[in-house]
Structure formats: C-alpha cells, structure tokens
XYZ file of C-alpha atoms in Angstrom:
676
model
C 28.266 28.104 -12.501
C 29.280 24.478 -11.373
C 30.408 22.943 -14.673
C 31.645 19.704 -12.759
C 27.957 19.162 -11.926
C 26.738 20.207 -15.438
C 29.238 17.878 -17.032
C 28.007 14.789 -14.524
C 24.465 15.651 -15.435
C 25.106 15.786 -19.131
C 27.299 12.294 -19.052
C 24.327 10.807 -16.888
C 20.725 9.793 -17.609
C 18.118 12.388 -16.577
C 16.725 11.097 -13.236
C 13.585 12.536 -11.362
C 15.909 13.832 -8.614
C 18.063 16.186 -11.125
C 18.013 18.900 -8.653
C 14.548 20.551 -9.366
C 12.084 20.137 -6.839
C 8.376 19.501 -7.632
C 5.640 21.140 -5.887
C 1.912 21.382 -5.541
C 1.687 23.819 -8.540
C 3.586 21.296 -10.679
C 1.253 18.739 -9.937
C -1.878 20.982 -10.478
C -0.231 22.164 -13.807
C 0.441 18.604 -15.176
C -3.073 17.470 -14.390
C -4.511 20.604 -16.014
C -2.277 20.169 -19.052
C -3.253 16.380 -19.215
C -6.976 17.134 -18.328
C -8.225 15.506 -21.608
C -6.306 12.182 -20.446
C -7.869 12.508 -16.976
C -11.350 13.063 -18.356
C -10.744 10.111 -20.960
C -9.732 7.543 -18.339
C -12.454 8.716 -15.962
C -15.046 8.195 -18.659
C -13.644 4.741 -19.492
C -13.755 3.783 -15.795
C -17.560 4.895 -15.652
C -18.286 2.922 -18.628
C -16.328 -0.192 -17.393
C -18.137 0.244 -13.952
C -21.555 0.147 -15.571
C -20.382 -2.850 -17.685
C -19.206 -4.773 -14.601
C -22.432 -4.011 -12.718
C -24.604 -5.159 -15.661
C -22.473 -8.411 -16.107
C -22.199 -9.225 -12.266
C -24.636 -11.699 -11.178
C -27.105 -10.804 -8.299
C -26.005 -11.575 -4.574
C -28.593 -13.162 -2.334
C -28.017 -12.932 1.560
C -29.532 -15.439 4.127
C -29.321 -14.615 7.721
C -29.580 -16.681 10.862
C -28.829 -15.985 14.510
C -27.920 -17.738 17.588
C -28.107 -16.643 21.490
C -24.937 -17.352 23.598
C -26.044 -19.111 26.632
C -22.897 -19.709 28.907
C -22.117 -16.027 29.527
C -21.386 -15.370 33.333
C -23.747 -12.470 34.642
C -21.720 -9.525 35.681
C -19.695 -9.407 32.457
C -19.433 -6.855 29.711
C -23.249 -6.816 29.320
C -23.955 -6.215 32.803
C -21.410 -3.397 33.854
C -21.559 -2.193 37.369
C -22.523 1.296 37.773
C -19.758 3.689 38.334
C -17.142 0.755 37.541
C -15.144 1.327 34.198
C -12.634 -1.281 34.708
C -12.828 -4.895 33.373
C -13.358 -7.601 35.789
C -12.793 -11.290 35.651
C -16.280 -12.124 34.785
C -16.117 -9.248 32.041
C -13.169 -10.881 30.194
C -14.746 -14.435 30.737
C -18.118 -13.381 29.067
C -16.300 -11.721 26.042
C -14.017 -14.859 25.666
C -17.052 -17.118 25.491
C -19.002 -14.851 23.030
C -15.916 -14.861 20.826
C -15.240 -18.549 21.161
C -18.777 -19.369 20.109
C -18.421 -16.873 17.230
C -15.145 -18.554 15.877
C -16.316 -22.038 16.316
C -19.076 -21.308 14.047
C -16.376 -20.973 11.143
C -14.348 -23.910 12.195
C -13.661 -26.110 8.949
C -14.526 -29.304 10.491
C -17.955 -27.838 11.311
C -18.436 -26.661 7.798
C -17.133 -29.764 6.185
C -19.662 -31.817 8.220
C -22.410 -29.328 6.912
C -21.276 -29.795 3.202
C -21.209 -33.596 3.572
C -24.583 -33.770 5.376
C -26.359 -31.428 2.730
C -24.213 -32.776 -0.141
C -23.601 -29.245 -1.171
C -20.565 -30.217 -3.171
C -22.506 -32.302 -5.542
C -24.979 -29.121 -6.488
C -24.332 -27.756 -10.000
C -24.943 -24.126 -8.809
C -22.544 -24.346 -5.896
C -19.838 -22.105 -7.198
C -20.529 -18.406 -6.234
C -20.383 -16.560 -9.602
C -18.617 -13.216 -9.900
C -18.233 -10.861 -12.748
C -15.266 -12.817 -14.228
C -16.652 -16.186 -13.586
C -19.887 -14.960 -15.114
C -18.001 -13.882 -18.344
C -16.176 -17.255 -18.391
C -19.268 -19.356 -17.581
C -19.297 -22.841 -19.303
C -21.601 -25.707 -19.181
C -18.943 -27.961 -17.977
C -19.786 -29.110 -14.369
C -16.968 -28.709 -11.493
C -16.444 -31.450 -9.161
C -15.307 -30.332 -5.851
C -14.300 -32.225 -2.753
C -16.014 -30.989 0.641
C -12.706 -29.402 1.807
C -12.222 -27.509 -1.500
C -15.437 -26.067 -1.155
C -15.134 -25.224 2.426
C -11.611 -23.417 1.581
C -13.633 -21.416 -1.272
C -16.378 -20.527 1.254
C -13.914 -19.185 3.796
C -11.481 -17.716 1.093
C -14.040 -15.787 -0.849
C -16.066 -14.645 2.172
C -19.223 -16.325 1.544
C -20.018 -16.695 5.337
C -19.611 -14.328 8.241
C -20.330 -14.473 11.893
C -20.822 -11.012 13.495
C -21.563 -10.729 17.267
C -23.824 -7.887 17.969
C -22.839 -5.084 20.294
C -24.316 -5.037 23.843
C -26.005 -8.353 22.973
C -25.739 -12.104 23.299
C -26.780 -12.564 19.759
C -24.560 -13.709 16.928
C -25.650 -13.253 13.452
C -24.691 -15.796 10.757
C -24.567 -13.963 7.341
C -24.415 -15.838 4.171
C -24.091 -14.301 0.659
C -24.398 -16.463 -2.672
C -25.566 -16.007 -6.190
C -28.212 -18.507 -5.440
C -31.023 -17.792 -2.899
C -31.280 -21.445 -2.211
C -27.842 -22.313 -1.493
C -27.438 -19.295 0.687
C -30.655 -20.518 2.613
C -29.210 -24.154 2.884
C -25.707 -23.062 3.940
C -27.251 -20.718 6.766
C -29.475 -23.498 8.203
C -26.877 -26.248 7.595
C -24.385 -24.304 9.710
C -26.985 -24.099 12.535
C -27.713 -27.736 12.408
C -23.932 -28.893 12.197
C -22.933 -26.458 15.064
C -25.651 -27.899 17.256
C -24.494 -31.334 16.403
C -21.138 -30.696 16.899
C -21.646 -29.266 20.318
C -23.861 -32.299 21.162
C -21.321 -34.719 20.150
C -18.896 -33.084 22.185
C -21.135 -33.052 25.156
C -21.713 -36.879 24.741
C -18.034 -37.379 24.405
C -17.454 -35.286 27.535
C -20.406 -37.236 29.270
C -19.005 -40.528 28.379
C -15.655 -39.423 29.741
C -17.166 -37.928 32.879
C -19.180 -41.300 33.417
C -16.224 -43.532 32.891
C -14.256 -41.550 35.369
C -17.152 -41.630 37.743
C -17.438 -45.259 37.643
C -13.791 -45.581 38.197
C -14.122 -43.420 41.254
C -17.032 -45.599 42.508
C -15.132 -48.848 41.939
C -12.254 -47.222 44.214
C -14.653 -45.923 46.607
C -16.319 -49.358 47.108
C -13.046 -51.111 47.367
C -11.987 -48.836 50.170
C -15.635 -49.333 51.704
C -14.755 -53.107 51.869
C -11.591 -52.684 53.463
C -12.875 -50.215 55.919
C -15.724 -52.580 56.713
C -13.372 -55.385 57.368
C -11.235 -53.300 59.554
C -14.048 -51.879 61.252
C -15.468 -55.473 62.059
C -12.209 -56.424 63.580
C -12.182 -53.217 65.813
C -15.816 -54.112 66.763
C -14.490 -57.492 68.054
C -11.765 -55.774 70.107
C -14.226 -53.318 71.368
C -16.386 -56.281 72.560
C -13.291 -57.738 74.130
C -12.442 -54.576 75.679
C -15.749 -54.378 77.328
C -15.335 -58.072 78.845
C -11.816 -56.962 80.063
C -13.589 -53.717 81.877
C -16.143 -56.004 83.410
C -13.531 -58.636 84.484
C -11.523 -55.776 86.085
C -14.579 -54.463 88.034
C -15.052 -57.789 89.338
C -11.374 -58.422 90.136
C -11.444 -55.093 92.201
C -14.448 -56.162 94.211
C -12.932 -59.504 94.997
C -9.610 -58.129 96.088
C -11.814 -55.946 98.565
C -13.281 -59.106 100.257
C -10.870 -62.057 99.965
C -7.035 -62.603 100.274
C -4.802 -63.135 97.096
C -4.999 -67.135 97.333
C -8.735 -67.006 97.231
C -10.039 -69.204 94.478
C -12.741 -66.939 92.985
C -9.946 -64.193 92.968
C -7.423 -66.483 91.246
C -10.017 -67.397 88.886
C -11.004 -63.864 87.974
C -7.371 -62.972 87.358
C -6.976 -66.102 84.955
C -10.092 -64.748 83.164
C -8.757 -61.292 82.865
C -5.487 -62.583 81.419
C -7.328 -64.748 78.893
C -9.300 -61.749 77.842
C -6.275 -59.621 77.539
C -4.571 -62.374 75.358
C -7.564 -62.567 73.139
C -7.635 -58.722 72.867
C -4.072 -58.577 71.708
C -4.638 -61.461 69.236
C -7.683 -59.716 67.524
C -5.751 -56.460 67.611
C -2.784 -58.024 65.872
C -5.156 -59.339 63.445
C -6.237 -55.669 62.424
C -2.567 -54.921 61.829
C -1.966 -58.258 59.682
C -4.846 -57.419 57.267
C -4.082 -53.673 57.087
C -0.687 -52.140 56.617
C -2.235 -48.851 57.568
C -3.446 -50.067 60.868
C -0.032 -51.709 61.522
C 1.837 -48.509 61.027
C -0.895 -46.657 63.269
C -0.333 -49.035 66.203
C 3.392 -49.375 65.658
C 3.806 -45.558 65.980
C 1.521 -45.397 68.986
C 3.518 -44.287 72.241
C 4.153 -46.985 74.754
C 2.482 -44.899 77.560
C -0.902 -44.875 75.663
C -3.089 -47.790 76.734
C -4.016 -49.795 73.675
C -7.226 -51.106 74.994
C -8.291 -47.508 75.688
C -7.520 -46.064 72.226
C -9.238 -48.880 70.340
C -12.463 -46.969 70.970
C -10.970 -43.758 69.543
C -9.644 -45.690 66.467
C -12.979 -47.492 65.772
C -14.813 -44.220 65.734
C -12.314 -42.646 63.203
C -12.852 -45.630 60.830
C -16.577 -45.461 61.301
C -16.611 -41.810 60.284
C -14.100 -42.350 57.276
C -16.459 -45.332 56.117
C -19.463 -43.058 56.203
C -17.593 -40.580 54.130
C -16.747 -43.151 51.455
C -20.085 -44.360 51.547
C -21.538 -40.748 50.831
C -18.902 -40.159 48.004
C -19.980 -43.453 46.236
C -23.717 -42.550 46.632
C -23.074 -39.095 45.338
C -21.026 -40.387 42.232
C -23.845 -42.834 41.468
C -26.364 -39.962 41.389
C -24.146 -38.022 39.240
C -23.888 -40.921 36.809
C -27.614 -41.201 36.702
C -28.081 -37.519 35.962
C -25.305 -37.690 33.167
C -26.835 -40.764 31.509
C -30.434 -39.872 31.764
C -30.307 -36.110 31.607
C -31.112 -33.833 28.480
C -28.251 -33.615 26.145
C -28.948 -30.105 24.690
C -26.561 -27.410 23.735
C -25.216 -25.470 26.666
C -23.221 -22.948 24.447
C -26.208 -21.396 22.519
C -29.520 -21.792 21.339
C -31.270 -20.654 17.906
C -32.603 -17.172 18.252
C -33.466 -16.959 14.426
C -33.662 -19.646 11.749
C -32.850 -18.652 8.245
C -35.634 -17.978 5.576
C -35.214 -18.113 1.744
C -34.441 -14.837 0.359
C -36.782 -13.406 -2.126
C -34.725 -10.310 -3.202
C -30.892 -9.703 -4.239
C -28.812 -7.623 -1.921
C -26.163 -6.857 -4.596
C -24.226 -5.746 -6.378
C -24.727 -2.142 -5.210
C -24.853 0.130 -8.349
C -23.650 2.917 -6.171
C -20.802 1.294 -4.615
C -19.726 -0.256 -8.027
C -19.893 2.941 -9.960
C -18.321 4.889 -7.054
C -15.383 2.509 -6.824
C -14.723 2.635 -10.573
C -15.261 6.312 -10.824
C -12.877 7.168 -8.064
C -10.480 4.508 -9.154
C -10.324 5.833 -12.655
C -10.266 9.483 -11.628
C -7.359 8.655 -9.254
C -5.579 6.609 -12.124
C -5.890 9.444 -14.544
C -4.624 11.908 -12.183
C -1.611 9.810 -11.198
C -0.858 9.008 -14.890
C -0.970 12.695 -15.600
C 1.434 13.229 -12.717
C 3.743 10.363 -13.852
C 3.981 12.006 -17.160
C 4.977 15.103 -15.830
C 7.780 13.396 -13.642
C 8.920 11.518 -16.700
C 9.149 14.571 -18.876
C 12.768 15.155 -19.896
C 12.235 18.700 -20.866
C 12.477 21.737 -18.736
C 9.105 23.184 -17.786
C 9.435 26.713 -16.208
C 11.648 29.569 -16.476
C 12.597 29.350 -13.045
C 13.436 25.597 -13.574
C 15.697 26.775 -16.645
C 17.566 29.302 -14.775
C 18.010 26.984 -11.642
C 19.146 24.130 -13.886
C 21.666 26.203 -16.200
C 22.884 28.735 -13.752
C 22.576 31.443 -16.647
C 20.259 34.418 -16.443
C 17.087 34.201 -18.633
C 17.174 37.101 -21.077
C 13.574 36.847 -22.330
C 10.817 34.448 -22.574
C 9.007 34.314 -26.067
C 5.247 33.290 -25.826
C 3.939 30.401 -28.007
C 2.031 31.929 -31.020
C -1.736 30.899 -31.424
C -1.718 31.906 -34.863
C -1.646 28.723 -36.999
C 0.313 30.617 -39.858
C 3.106 31.541 -37.443
C 3.720 27.927 -36.597
C 5.143 26.867 -39.895
C 8.449 27.912 -39.007
C 10.195 25.124 -40.963
C 8.258 25.105 -44.430
C 7.227 27.373 -47.124
C 7.556 31.286 -47.118
C 8.784 32.920 -43.949
C 7.749 36.433 -44.452
C 5.219 36.093 -41.508
C 8.110 35.471 -39.213
C 8.860 39.236 -38.947
C 6.515 40.288 -36.629
C 6.778 44.025 -36.803
C 5.550 43.849 -40.499
C 2.166 42.696 -39.417
C 1.284 43.263 -35.641
C 3.319 45.552 -33.485
C 1.395 45.025 -30.525
C 1.206 41.144 -30.150
C 2.630 39.405 -26.957
C 5.244 37.901 -29.254
C 6.202 41.337 -30.470
C 6.389 42.554 -26.884
C 8.507 39.843 -25.943
C 10.939 40.617 -28.814
C 11.106 44.408 -27.470
C 11.843 42.946 -24.146
C 14.606 40.715 -25.376
C 16.146 43.572 -27.339
C 15.926 45.820 -24.293
C 17.676 42.954 -22.235
C 20.446 42.514 -24.765
C 21.045 46.487 -24.888
C 21.311 46.676 -20.926
C 24.210 43.995 -21.115
C 26.641 46.782 -21.646
C 27.927 49.557 -23.867
C 27.032 49.607 -27.367
C 30.926 49.305 -28.300
C 31.090 46.381 -25.886
C 27.835 44.463 -26.924
C 27.953 45.039 -30.801
C 27.980 41.522 -32.211
C 25.450 39.051 -31.115
C 25.577 35.012 -31.987
C 22.061 33.392 -31.760
C 22.292 29.674 -31.545
C 20.680 26.587 -30.051
C 21.281 23.021 -28.947
C 19.190 21.321 -31.631
C 17.249 22.272 -34.707
C 13.736 23.789 -34.243
C 14.275 25.761 -31.313
C 13.506 29.258 -32.750
C 16.979 30.835 -33.160
C 16.262 32.127 -36.585
C 12.793 33.397 -35.695
C 14.558 35.223 -32.736
C 17.715 36.420 -34.411
C 15.585 37.882 -37.554
C 13.160 39.588 -35.205
C 15.760 40.866 -32.858
C 17.717 42.572 -35.653
C 14.455 44.097 -36.895
C 13.622 45.459 -33.709
C 17.330 46.993 -33.474
C 16.703 48.428 -36.734
C 13.272 49.910 -35.630
C 15.249 51.819 -33.112
C 16.935 53.565 -35.763
C 20.224 51.568 -35.221
C 21.814 50.543 -38.416
C 21.796 46.558 -37.860
C 23.361 43.828 -39.908
C 21.778 40.350 -40.008
C 24.335 37.517 -40.940
C 23.032 34.113 -41.721
C 26.031 31.793 -41.011
C 23.850 28.587 -40.944
C 25.346 27.336 -44.018
C 23.645 23.988 -43.874
C 19.978 25.119 -43.475
C 19.785 28.834 -44.117
C 16.293 30.433 -43.673
C 16.894 33.949 -43.242
C 16.812 34.885 -47.050
C 13.307 33.260 -47.148
C 12.179 35.382 -44.134
C 13.476 38.595 -45.806
C 12.501 37.578 -49.102
C 15.907 37.924 -50.759
C 18.242 35.730 -52.840
C 20.424 33.362 -51.145
C 23.454 34.262 -53.311
C 25.726 36.087 -53.038
C 26.631 35.748 -49.568
C 29.031 34.450 -46.919
C 30.301 31.682 -48.958
C 30.809 33.701 -51.849
C 32.712 36.549 -49.804
C 35.060 33.790 -48.698
C 35.388 31.495 -51.718
C 34.916 34.006 -54.651
C 36.702 36.798 -53.047
C 33.856 38.988 -53.259
C 33.761 42.281 -51.344
C 31.404 42.956 -48.412
C 29.298 45.529 -50.416
C 28.760 43.139 -53.018
C 27.295 40.377 -50.672
C 25.404 42.517 -48.548
C 21.645 43.279 -49.454
C 19.185 46.014 -48.186
C 15.756 45.046 -46.896
C 12.319 46.611 -46.300
C 13.660 48.224 -43.184
C 15.827 50.934 -44.092
C 18.143 50.446 -41.236
C 18.423 46.578 -41.591
C 20.822 45.013 -43.954
C 21.457 41.304 -44.585
C 24.235 39.117 -45.330
C 23.051 35.721 -46.492
C 24.571 32.279 -46.235
C 25.593 32.471 -50.006
C 25.886 29.717 -52.686
C 25.789 25.994 -51.516
C 29.234 24.852 -50.345
C 30.280 21.224 -50.415
C 31.938 21.461 -46.924
C 30.601 24.407 -44.840
C 32.783 23.632 -41.911
C 35.868 24.639 -43.980
C 34.443 27.963 -44.586
C 33.457 28.471 -40.896
C 36.946 29.087 -39.658
C 38.329 31.480 -37.302
C 40.222 33.165 -39.903
C 37.209 33.494 -42.174
C 35.038 34.684 -39.328
C 37.601 37.392 -38.372
C 37.835 38.454 -42.040
C 34.235 38.784 -42.129
C 33.892 40.883 -38.881
C 36.758 43.191 -39.986
C 35.344 43.863 -43.030
C 32.019 45.077 -41.619
C 32.059 48.886 -41.458
C 31.919 50.659 -38.284
C 28.622 52.603 -38.961
C 26.897 49.245 -38.307
C 25.750 49.703 -34.633
C 24.392 46.143 -34.098
C 25.540 43.016 -35.787
C 23.138 39.833 -35.421
C 24.421 36.410 -36.402
C 22.206 33.435 -36.996
C 24.437 30.292 -36.588
C 23.626 26.495 -36.866
C 22.685 24.482 -33.594
C 25.841 23.116 -31.722
C 25.037 19.722 -30.784
C 24.537 18.307 -34.527
C 27.439 20.360 -35.901
C 30.285 22.466 -34.308
C 30.180 25.293 -37.099
C 29.195 27.858 -34.457
C 32.252 27.419 -32.136
C 34.668 29.715 -34.161
C 31.893 32.366 -34.207
C 31.369 32.099 -30.415
C 34.813 33.052 -29.656
C 34.796 36.264 -31.754
C 31.515 37.763 -30.791
C 30.534 40.143 -27.839
C 27.496 38.046 -26.891
C 26.177 34.369 -27.184
C 22.713 34.049 -27.020
C 21.089 30.492 -26.604
C 17.478 29.733 -27.693
C 15.777 26.877 -25.723
C 12.281 25.565 -26.827
C 10.353 25.039 -23.441
C 8.736 21.613 -23.147
C 10.109 20.402 -26.236
C 14.097 20.047 -25.980
C 15.500 17.449 -23.580
C 17.183 19.172 -20.742
C 20.526 17.088 -21.552
C 20.666 19.181 -24.817
C 20.990 22.323 -23.039
C 23.665 21.008 -20.525
C 25.450 19.654 -23.669
C 25.772 23.117 -25.355
C 26.690 24.952 -22.337
C 29.585 22.614 -21.796
C 30.709 22.879 -25.365
C 30.715 26.662 -25.104
C 32.426 26.570 -21.718
C 35.280 24.158 -23.137
C 35.477 26.908 -26.096
C 35.987 29.699 -23.409
C 32.829 31.320 -24.907
C 30.248 31.245 -22.157
C 26.607 32.609 -23.135
C 25.254 35.850 -21.771
C 21.994 34.259 -21.182
C 19.235 31.866 -22.441
C 16.165 32.797 -24.140
C 12.893 30.704 -23.207
C 10.873 30.050 -26.351
C 7.401 28.871 -26.821
C 6.194 29.860 -23.602
C 2.240 29.956 -23.397
C 0.683 33.304 -23.027
C -1.648 33.917 -20.020
C -4.749 36.087 -19.687
C -4.014 39.595 -20.077
C -3.965 41.491 -16.654
C -3.679 45.359 -16.327
C -2.283 45.560 -19.879
C 0.385 43.033 -19.256
C 0.860 39.431 -20.576
C 1.855 36.961 -18.033
C 4.153 34.568 -19.733
C 6.684 35.593 -16.984
C 4.351 35.309 -14.301
C 3.165 31.908 -15.086
C 6.289 29.684 -15.868
C 4.457 26.592 -17.233
C 4.404 25.708 -20.860
C 1.754 24.287 -23.126
C 2.098 20.865 -24.940
C 4.613 18.379 -23.969
C 7.104 16.962 -26.659
C 9.791 14.450 -26.193
C 12.921 14.933 -28.571
C 16.289 13.958 -27.542
C 19.230 15.822 -28.877
C 21.500 14.079 -31.385
C 18.459 12.186 -33.015
C 17.941 12.432 -36.734
C 20.188 14.298 -39.105
C 20.743 17.943 -39.373
C 21.131 17.821 -43.087
C 17.786 16.171 -43.815
C 15.440 18.766 -44.320
C 17.949 20.627 -46.699
C 18.603 17.613 -48.782
C 14.766 17.213 -48.937
C 14.150 20.606 -50.019
C 17.120 20.315 -52.689
C 15.533 17.025 -53.997
C 11.975 18.881 -54.261
C 13.760 21.712 -56.289
C 15.431 19.475 -58.590
C 12.309 17.310 -59.071
C-alpha cells in the first residue's frame, strides 16, 4: 500500500475529501440513520409554522384600476393578422403602458399622496408582521413622509401590475389595516391624476409662452414686410407712370421731330419719373438689408423697373404666410388656455372600495413553507452529520481507506447482555456456549475460515489480535476465534498479553494468576501457568499477577521465551494484546507472530486511529494480514444468509478520537472497587 499517503493522512486533519467518494446510497443511509432527527425538526417546523400563522396579523387588500389612454392603435394589442414581428407602433404601445405603470410607483407621487392624506400621522400606519406583532408596544412611531414611502416600497405594500392583452393596470395595496389599504389605493389614483395634470399645466404654460414668443416674432416680421411692401407699392405706382409716359413718348416721336416742345416735355417727364423710381427703390434698400442685398446681387441686364412687380408679389405672399402663422398661433394659444386640462395618459377604470375580509396570511402557504423548510433542514443536517462523521462507515470504505483486505465482518449484537463487554462477568462473550447459530457466531466461523485460508497451518500458527484504541472488540474476537479453532478439534492456546487490562480470565472464568507475568518474573514453567477450559481443545495462558511495569515484561526476549516454550502439539495460538496507540506493548509480539489481525469498530473509532496503527506496524516491519470490521448491523435474513456483508452500513454513530482518555483508567477503577 501507499505508506506515504497513509502517513500524510495520519499527520493531517480528517477532511471531507479524504479519498472516499460519497454517493446517493450514503445520503439515503445518513437520512435513515438520523430519521428521528429529521422527524423531530419537521415536527418543530410544523409547530413553528402553526404558531407563526396564529400570531401573524390579518392582511387586507385594496384594489384599484386605471386604463391607459395614450396607446397607439396597431400596437401589441391590435396585432396584424399573419404578422408576428414587432412594429414600431408595437414598441411604442408597450413602452407607454410600462411607463404609466412605473410612474405610479414614483416616490415623488407617493410622497405627495402621503402628505395630502397625512398618512404618516396615523397611529396604525405601520404594517404589522409576525415579528412586529410579537414586539408591539404602545409607543407611537413618528415617521417622515419619505421614510414611510421607503417603507412602502421596501416592504412591498404597493404593486402596479399591467394586465395581459389589455390597457388596464391594476394597483394592489396590502396592509394590516383595511382602512389604510383603502386610503392608499385611492390616494395613489388622486395623486397620479394630480401629478399628470400639474405636468400638463406646466407643459401648457411652456407651450403658451413659446407660442407668444413666436407670435411676437411673426408680428415683427409682418410689420417689416408691410413697410417694405408699401415702398414697393409706391415703386409699382411710379412704374405705372413710367409706362404711361413711355407710351406717350412713343406716339409723339411718330408725329413730331426731336425738338418739338411736347416731345421734349415728355422726355423730361420720363426722366423725372425714373429719378423718382430710383429714389423710392433706394429707400427700400435703406430700410431693409435683405432688399439691399437682393438688388445689389441682381444682374445688370435685368431691368429693375420690370422686376419690381415680381419682388412685390413675393413680399405679398410672404406677408400672407406670416399672417397665417400668427393667426394659427393665436388660435392654438386660445385652445391651450381655455381647453380641458384632463389626464391624457390614463383614466380611472375602477376606484378602490374598503375591503371587508382579509386575504392573508394563507395557512396553506405558511404551513407548506415551514414544512418544506423544516424537512429540508432536517435532511440537510442529517447529511451534514454524515459528512462530518470522522469514522469509517462501510466495509468497502475501510478496505479502500487502509489498502488491506477485510478478513471478516462481525455484526452488532442486538442482545443487551452481550453489549456489556467492559463490565462484570464475561461468560456470555463465548458465543458457542450459548447460541451456535446466531449471526455473530456465523461471522466468527467466517473469520476463522478466513484466517485458516491465509496459508498452511505451519506458516499461520500464531495470531496476534490488536486494535488501535480500547473498546474495539479484540478480546471478544480473539476469545471466540480461539474457541472456534478448538471446536474444530484443533488444539488451541489462548494467550492474554494485555497486562494492563486483562479480561480473558473473566471470559473463561479462571483465575488471573499464575500467568505470563509469573512465567517471566517467577520463572514458572509453561505447564504451571497454563490452564484448561470448558472446551477440551482450548487452553488458556492468562496475563498473570499484576506487574508494576508491564512494558518491561513485554520484551522481544520474553516473547521469544514464551513462544519457544509452547509445545508443538498446539496447532493454533491466539494472542490477545493491548491496543497499540495508547501503549506500544504489542510491537514486540507483532514481530514474532505469523499473522497480525486488527479489529476496527465501525462507526465509532476515528479513521486516523486505524491509519496510525498501520503506520506503527509498518515501521516495525509487521504489516497485518488483514482487518476485521466489528459492530456491523445485521440486515434482514434472506435465503438463509445474513446480509452484513451485502449492506456495508453501520448502525449508530459515535465520535471517539484516538489518544483521548487513559488506558489505565478502567483497571485502576476496578482495583479501587476491589480494595474498597
């Protein structure tokens, strides 16, 4: 196996990702194992849900509705047949509906509503809840309008919900006071209407002001155009005189010579009219830069006298256009000032009525919420406890974690008397004396068979049973395995080398001394310290008299001396040794035996304990032949076989960390009891 990985695990804290994958079966088992906890938390959640429902104040709901007016036809509500794409009008209609919906909840409107109705001065304005109801006091809370509005929006007192495929927007107000809910719903309608009207009045004032400015500008231009047109009219009259004079001059030239007085007078008259025309035309250019620019840019070949008429007609048309503009603006101003100032965004479809019956809290909703929450919490806690369990849970996990084969699995006995392994008489521990067909006896036979198949009898004669910490069942397993070997007509020796807390003499109901300590210290012979048992093929070597320092007796030389003194006719030698982590007495034995077997109590011993003992044995060059999983729960009997191999889960959880407590404590307590 990978001892570097084993060492790193032993020196680090146990983590959830310690190399063992969790699956659905693990989760199901954890929940079943802690089903009492899940039920308890669920019942507490149900009781708490009922309590919350009883203590929660009633909720009243007031409803009001508005109809959006400014939605263009052809929008999302009037979709064209056979046309699934959105048109510009569709987007505009949705935008207007959403804008009106959002504007209802604008803080400025709500603040105006609160101030108008003086809601912040009401004593029952605070919306009670379960916690507020429990903490209710007679002290009145003074709120500012903005604080109250923030509370309304933050706690969801008010909702504006547009109906699908409709122009209707519903205003929903919930409160623990029916009157407050009713007042808020109607107050929102009035405040929204007033807000729209105020904005329309403001917009009207701006439009009227702008129109008046445009009228003033138009009138100014009209005056200027009229002045220019009057000068052009004078020029136009002068042009008519010039045309008449030119006609007279043409007739005189036909009848008279150049010196004829009438002809000369006509020519002088024409020159006078031309001079007056030019003077009047120059006057137009003087009073109007526009006209000056026009006549300065006029080509020389164009006759000014002839073009005056065209220019006059143009100014006349422009003057009429300005007058029409002024008249239109004046008409618009009249319509804005005296017109009806009503909301163009929405109209009230339904006002709010005082609610008579509460709409909440819902018992089904509260009960379901607490039931589901408590059930989920219980299941989650059970799974969390399973994840945090530091012990090893299954045979497969034990084999995967340690890298050693599992020699057997001993089920957890359900007999109360067989659970008292550490106190009192232990005659019941020998299973074959009482019940030869129990699941535990069957597991011992399977363990014996597994040990027998490890090799030839000559190569697998001596077995050492040890564990990481006390209480893992090594004495129980070693005594019953030795008894099982003896029941197979194999002469077997059971040796109790747990000098600090020996129990085998109680199991076999023989005296503790003489034994191994007397064999070493008092130089007694093997025959003197060996005792027969009720099984004619089973012999027992006890721990012997109490020794002041057991570690001095458990040396390699003393163990060799013991093993060499055992006659060859003993076919099996089973040695019960102390746990390795509290003391190191078993290490010399592990070097000299053929097979080392480790007992591990499932669901109780910390996984770091098994890691530590494997590391100690490896450093001592005494790797175990396998591990025995103790305290497995028996499953239902199926086809004559018991399923503690088939289902690898264990029973109750227990949390014990190696190295905690004293290995000498129980022995000292027993001695004090005897001396007392």
